[in-house]
Short mmCIF file of C-alpha atoms and ligand atoms in Angstrom, two decimals:
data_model
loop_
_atom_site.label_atom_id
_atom_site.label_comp_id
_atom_site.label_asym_id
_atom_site.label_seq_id
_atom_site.Cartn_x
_atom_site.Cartn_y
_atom_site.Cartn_z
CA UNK A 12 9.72 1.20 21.21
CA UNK A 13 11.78 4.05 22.14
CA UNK A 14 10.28 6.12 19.24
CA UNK A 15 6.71 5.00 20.52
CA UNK A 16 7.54 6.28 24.32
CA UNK A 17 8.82 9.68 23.47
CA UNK A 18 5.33 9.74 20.97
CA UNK A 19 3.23 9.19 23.64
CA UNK A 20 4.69 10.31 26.55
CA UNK A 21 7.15 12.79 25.97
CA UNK A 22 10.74 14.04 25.93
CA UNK A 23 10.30 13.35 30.46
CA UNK A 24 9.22 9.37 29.84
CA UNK A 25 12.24 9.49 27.27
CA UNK A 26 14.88 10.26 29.39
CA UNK A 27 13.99 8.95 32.56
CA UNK A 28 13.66 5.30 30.63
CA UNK A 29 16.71 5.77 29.09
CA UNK A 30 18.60 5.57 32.49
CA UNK A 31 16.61 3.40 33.86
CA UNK A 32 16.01 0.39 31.17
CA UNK A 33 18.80 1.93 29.01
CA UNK A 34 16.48 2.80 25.78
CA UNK A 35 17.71 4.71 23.19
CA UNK A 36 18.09 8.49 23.98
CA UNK A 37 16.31 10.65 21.84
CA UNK A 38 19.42 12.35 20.35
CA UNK A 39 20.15 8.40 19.40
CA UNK A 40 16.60 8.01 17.97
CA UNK A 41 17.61 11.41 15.70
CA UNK A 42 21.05 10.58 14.94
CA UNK A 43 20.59 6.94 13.65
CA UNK A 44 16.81 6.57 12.68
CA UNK A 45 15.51 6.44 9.05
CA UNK A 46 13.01 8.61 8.11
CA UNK A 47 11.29 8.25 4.69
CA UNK A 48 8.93 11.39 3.55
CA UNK A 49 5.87 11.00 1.11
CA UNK A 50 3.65 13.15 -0.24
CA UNK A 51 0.14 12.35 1.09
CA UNK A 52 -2.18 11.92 -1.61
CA UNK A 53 -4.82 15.48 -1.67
CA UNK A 54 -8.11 14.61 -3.58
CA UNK A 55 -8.35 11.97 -5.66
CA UNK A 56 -5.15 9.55 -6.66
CA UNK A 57 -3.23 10.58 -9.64
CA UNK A 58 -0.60 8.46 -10.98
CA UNK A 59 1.83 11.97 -10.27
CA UNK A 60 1.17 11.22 -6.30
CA UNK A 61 2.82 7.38 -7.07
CA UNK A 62 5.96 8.84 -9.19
CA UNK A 63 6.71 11.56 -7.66
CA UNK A 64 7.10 9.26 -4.25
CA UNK A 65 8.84 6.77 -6.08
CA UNK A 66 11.49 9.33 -7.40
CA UNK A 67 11.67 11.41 -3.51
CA UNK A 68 12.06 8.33 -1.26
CA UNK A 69 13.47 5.28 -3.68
CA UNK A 70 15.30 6.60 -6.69
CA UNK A 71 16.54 9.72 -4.77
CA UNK A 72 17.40 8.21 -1.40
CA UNK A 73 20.74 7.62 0.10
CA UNK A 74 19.84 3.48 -0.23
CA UNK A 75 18.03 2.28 -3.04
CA UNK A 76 16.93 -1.60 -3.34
CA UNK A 77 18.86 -3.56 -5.10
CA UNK A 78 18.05 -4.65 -8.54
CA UNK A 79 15.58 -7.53 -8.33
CA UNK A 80 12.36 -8.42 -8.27
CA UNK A 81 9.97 -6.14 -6.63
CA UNK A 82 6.34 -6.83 -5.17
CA UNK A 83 3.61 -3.99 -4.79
CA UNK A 84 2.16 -4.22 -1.11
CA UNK A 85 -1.67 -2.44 -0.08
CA UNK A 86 -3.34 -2.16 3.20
CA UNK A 87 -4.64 0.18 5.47
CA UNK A 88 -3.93 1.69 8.78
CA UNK A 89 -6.66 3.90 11.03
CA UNK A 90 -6.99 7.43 10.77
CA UNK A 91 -8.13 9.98 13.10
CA UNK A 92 -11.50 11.01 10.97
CA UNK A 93 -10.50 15.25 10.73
CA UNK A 94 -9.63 17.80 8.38
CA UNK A 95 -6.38 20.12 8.52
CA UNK A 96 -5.16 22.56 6.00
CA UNK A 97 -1.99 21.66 4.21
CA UNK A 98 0.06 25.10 3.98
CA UNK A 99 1.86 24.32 1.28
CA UNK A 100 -0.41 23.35 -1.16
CA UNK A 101 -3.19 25.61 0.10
CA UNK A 102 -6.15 22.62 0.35
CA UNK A 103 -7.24 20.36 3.02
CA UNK A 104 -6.30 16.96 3.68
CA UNK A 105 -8.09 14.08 4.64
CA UNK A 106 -10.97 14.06 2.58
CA UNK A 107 -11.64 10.35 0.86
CA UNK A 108 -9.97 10.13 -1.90
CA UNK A 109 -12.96 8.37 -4.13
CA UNK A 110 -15.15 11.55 -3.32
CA UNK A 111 -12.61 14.12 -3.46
CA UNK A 112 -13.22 15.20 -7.16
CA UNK A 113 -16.82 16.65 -5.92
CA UNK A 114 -15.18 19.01 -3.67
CA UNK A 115 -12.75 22.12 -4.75
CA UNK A 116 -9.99 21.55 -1.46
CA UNK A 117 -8.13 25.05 -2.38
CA UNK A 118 -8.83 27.33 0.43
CA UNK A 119 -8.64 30.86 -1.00
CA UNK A 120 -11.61 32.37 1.39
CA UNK A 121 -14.04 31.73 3.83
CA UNK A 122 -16.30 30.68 1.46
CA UNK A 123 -14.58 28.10 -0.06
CA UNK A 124 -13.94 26.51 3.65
CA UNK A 125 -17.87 27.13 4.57
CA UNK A 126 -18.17 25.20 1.36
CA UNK A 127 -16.28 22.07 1.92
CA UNK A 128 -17.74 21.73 5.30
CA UNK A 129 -21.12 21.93 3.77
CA UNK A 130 -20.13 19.06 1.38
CA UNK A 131 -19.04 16.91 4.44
CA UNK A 132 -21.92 17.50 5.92
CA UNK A 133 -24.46 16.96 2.80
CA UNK A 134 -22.08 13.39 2.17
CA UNK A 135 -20.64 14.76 -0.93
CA UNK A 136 -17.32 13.72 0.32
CA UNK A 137 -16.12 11.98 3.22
CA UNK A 138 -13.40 12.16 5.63
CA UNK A 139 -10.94 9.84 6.05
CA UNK A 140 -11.77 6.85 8.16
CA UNK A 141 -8.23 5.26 7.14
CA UNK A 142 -5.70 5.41 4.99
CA UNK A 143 -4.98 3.70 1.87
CA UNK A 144 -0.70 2.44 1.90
CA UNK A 145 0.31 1.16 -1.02
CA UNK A 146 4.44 0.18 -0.54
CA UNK A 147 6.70 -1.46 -2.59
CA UNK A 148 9.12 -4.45 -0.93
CA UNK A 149 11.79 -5.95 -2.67
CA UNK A 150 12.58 -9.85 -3.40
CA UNK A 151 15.81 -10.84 -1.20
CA UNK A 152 15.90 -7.99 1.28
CA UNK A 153 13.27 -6.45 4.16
CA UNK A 154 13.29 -3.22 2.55
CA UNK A 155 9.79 -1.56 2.49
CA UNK A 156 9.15 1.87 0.54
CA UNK A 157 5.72 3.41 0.61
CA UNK A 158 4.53 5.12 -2.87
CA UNK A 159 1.49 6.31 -1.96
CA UNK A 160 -0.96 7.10 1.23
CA UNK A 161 -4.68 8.35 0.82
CA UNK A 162 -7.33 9.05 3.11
CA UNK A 163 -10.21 6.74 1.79
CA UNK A 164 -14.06 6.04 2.98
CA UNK A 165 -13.63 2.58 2.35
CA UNK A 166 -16.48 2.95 -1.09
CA UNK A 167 -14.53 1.70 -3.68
CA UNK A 168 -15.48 -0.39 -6.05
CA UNK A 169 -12.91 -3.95 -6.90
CA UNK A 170 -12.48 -2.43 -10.69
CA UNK A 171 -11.39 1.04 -9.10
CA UNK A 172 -9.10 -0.76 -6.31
CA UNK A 173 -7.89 -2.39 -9.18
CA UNK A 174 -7.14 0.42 -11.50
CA UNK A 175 -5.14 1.87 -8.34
CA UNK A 176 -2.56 -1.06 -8.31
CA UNK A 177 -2.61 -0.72 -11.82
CA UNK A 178 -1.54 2.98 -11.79
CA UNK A 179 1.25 2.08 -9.60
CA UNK A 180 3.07 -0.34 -11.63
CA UNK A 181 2.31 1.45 -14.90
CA UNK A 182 4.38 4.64 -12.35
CA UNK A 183 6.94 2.11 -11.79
CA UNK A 184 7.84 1.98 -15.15
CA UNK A 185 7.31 5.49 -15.88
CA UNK A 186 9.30 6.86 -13.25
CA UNK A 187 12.31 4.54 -14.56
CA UNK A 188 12.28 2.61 -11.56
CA UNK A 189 11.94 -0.62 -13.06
CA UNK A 190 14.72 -0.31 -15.70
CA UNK A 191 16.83 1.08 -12.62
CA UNK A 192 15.85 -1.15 -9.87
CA UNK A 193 13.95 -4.09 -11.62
CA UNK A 194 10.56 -5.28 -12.26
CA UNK A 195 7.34 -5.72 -10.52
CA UNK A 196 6.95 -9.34 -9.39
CA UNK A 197 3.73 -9.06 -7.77
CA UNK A 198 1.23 -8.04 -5.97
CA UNK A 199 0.43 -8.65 -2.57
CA UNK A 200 -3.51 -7.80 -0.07
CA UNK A 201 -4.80 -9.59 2.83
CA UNK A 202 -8.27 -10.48 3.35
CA UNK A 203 -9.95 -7.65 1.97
CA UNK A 204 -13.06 -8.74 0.40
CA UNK A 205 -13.18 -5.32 -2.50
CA UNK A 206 -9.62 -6.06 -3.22
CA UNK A 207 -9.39 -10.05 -3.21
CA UNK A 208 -12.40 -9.52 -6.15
CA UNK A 209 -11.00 -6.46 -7.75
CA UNK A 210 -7.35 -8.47 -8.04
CA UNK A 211 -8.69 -11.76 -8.87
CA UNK A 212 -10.34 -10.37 -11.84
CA UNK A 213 -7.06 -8.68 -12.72
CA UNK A 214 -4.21 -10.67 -11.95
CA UNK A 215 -5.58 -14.34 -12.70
CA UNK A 216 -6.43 -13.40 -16.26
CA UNK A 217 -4.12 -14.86 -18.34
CA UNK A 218 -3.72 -18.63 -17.77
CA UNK A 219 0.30 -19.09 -18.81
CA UNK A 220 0.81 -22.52 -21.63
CA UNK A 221 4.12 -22.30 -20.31
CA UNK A 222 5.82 -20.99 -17.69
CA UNK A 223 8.76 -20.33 -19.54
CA UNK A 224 7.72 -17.08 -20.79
CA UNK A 225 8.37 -15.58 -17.67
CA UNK A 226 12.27 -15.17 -18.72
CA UNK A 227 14.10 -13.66 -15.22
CA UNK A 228 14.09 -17.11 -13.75
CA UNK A 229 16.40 -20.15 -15.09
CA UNK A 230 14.34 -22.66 -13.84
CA UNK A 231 13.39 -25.46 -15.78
CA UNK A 232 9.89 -24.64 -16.39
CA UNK A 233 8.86 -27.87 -18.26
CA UNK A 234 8.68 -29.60 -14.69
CA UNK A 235 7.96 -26.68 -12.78
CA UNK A 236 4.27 -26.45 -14.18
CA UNK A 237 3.46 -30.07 -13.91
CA UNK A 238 3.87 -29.56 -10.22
CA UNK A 239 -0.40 -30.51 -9.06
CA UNK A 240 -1.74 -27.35 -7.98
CA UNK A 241 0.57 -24.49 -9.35
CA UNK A 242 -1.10 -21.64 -10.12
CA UNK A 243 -0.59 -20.99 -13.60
CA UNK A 244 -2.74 -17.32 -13.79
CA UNK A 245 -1.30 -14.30 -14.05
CA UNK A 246 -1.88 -10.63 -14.56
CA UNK A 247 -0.42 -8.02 -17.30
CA UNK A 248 3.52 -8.60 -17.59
CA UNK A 249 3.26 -11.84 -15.95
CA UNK A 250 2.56 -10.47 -12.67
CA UNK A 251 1.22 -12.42 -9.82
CA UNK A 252 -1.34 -12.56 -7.04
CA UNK A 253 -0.04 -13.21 -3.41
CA UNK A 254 -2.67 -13.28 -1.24
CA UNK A 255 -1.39 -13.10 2.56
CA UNK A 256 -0.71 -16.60 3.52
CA UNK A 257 -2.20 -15.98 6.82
CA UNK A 258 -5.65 -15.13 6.04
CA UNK A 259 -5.81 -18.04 3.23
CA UNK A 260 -5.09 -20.44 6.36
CA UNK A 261 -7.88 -18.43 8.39
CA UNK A 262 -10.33 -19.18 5.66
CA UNK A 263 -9.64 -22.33 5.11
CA UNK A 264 -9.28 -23.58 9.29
CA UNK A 265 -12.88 -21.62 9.77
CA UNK A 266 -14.23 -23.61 6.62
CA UNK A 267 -12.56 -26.91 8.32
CA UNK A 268 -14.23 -25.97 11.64
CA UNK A 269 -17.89 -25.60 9.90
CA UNK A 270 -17.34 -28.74 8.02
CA UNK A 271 -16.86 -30.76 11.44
CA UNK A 272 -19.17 -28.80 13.32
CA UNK A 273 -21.70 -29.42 10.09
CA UNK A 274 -20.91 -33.39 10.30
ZN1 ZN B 310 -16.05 9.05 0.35
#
């Protein structure tokens, strides 16, 4: 909250609600906040955007999760739909991801900015309506680290959302983070039609004969899976869907509602 008032209102609105309702100060806010930096993905997503994230603000920072299971979270949040320059790299950012490859983003001259705006404008490439988060939270703790965050135009396709969660699990293994820090559990979306396709077809795949091959868990899988209505599909590596529990119960209340209203 305190954060959120000095965003929109300033360093004034800070102070003069931390005497009054006794907020945090903003030399607080500095000295005891938690800041984690990623790399925004530029152009399209390589798997060196997901490990180079995972190494700067998991394996590198001052707390890592502990070792456990982990689950790979995507949504997105709104963008402001503009361009800006990113000095260090030399290119502009937030251009959609899916269309970025039919761009060059390295601004040498005026040219080369006269020609990315010309691409915009002929729908070559987009920008950004929103971002693409992909984080990763772990099993027996609150702890949430994002590994990746791309503009996107909302145009891709369930194989290619697919293929993204796919790069990010084969980075979490490439990185070292899952011999360090454990393996991926799962993966968890929320109502998104592309991705509830694009995941179904990937992570219900393999039906299980027994649950005992998944071999973290001493549970006594011969009674586990003759539980009525277990889910017994599963992805590569035994990893499983979560869809978000909330929007399962929104589907299935609006289908109860058309049912009655039907009868
Ligand atoms: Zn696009």
């Amino acid at each position: 909250m305190a954060n959120l008032i000095y965003r929109l209102g300033g360093e004034q609105l800070s102070v003069a609600l931390n005497r009054r309702l006794g907020l945090p100060s903003r030399r607080t806010l500095i000295r005891n906040g938690t800041f984690i930096n990623i790399n925004a993905t530029i152009g399209a997503i390589q798997q060196s955007d997901f490990i180079t994230n995972i190494r700067n603000a998991i394996l590198s920072a001052s707390t890592t999760p502990a070792f456990s299971g982990h689950t790979v979270c995507i949504d997105e949040i709104a963008l402001q739909e503009k361009a800006d320059f990113d000095s260090k790299s030399q290119r502009v950012v937030g251009i959609c991801h899916q269309h970025a490859d039919a761009v060059n983003l390295t601004i040498r001259d005026a040219e080369s900015a006269i020609r990315i705006a010309e691409s915009l404008s002929g729908e070559e490439c987009h920008l950004g309506k929103e971002a693409t988060v992909i984080a990763i939270t772990t099993w027996g703790n609150d702890s949430i680290h994002p590994v990746l965050a791309a503009a996107s135009c909302k145009s891709e396709t369930p194989a290619q959302i697919a293929a993204i969660i796919k790069d990010a699990i084969r980075s979490w293994s490439d990185s070292g983070a899952k011999h360090k820090l454990g393996p991926i559990w799962s993966v968890a979306t929320d109502g998104d039609a592309t991705r509830r396709r694009g995941f179904h077809d990937e992570f219900l795949k393999h039906k299980i004969n027994e649950l005992a091959e998944i071999s973290q868990l001493s549970i006594p899988f011969g009674d586990v899976r003759l539980l009525p209505g277990l889910n017994c599909f599963v992805g590569d590596e035994c990893v499983t869907l979560d869809f978000d529990p909330k929007h399962i119960f929104k589907r299935k209340f609006f289908y109860f509602t058309f049912i009655m209203h039907c009868l």
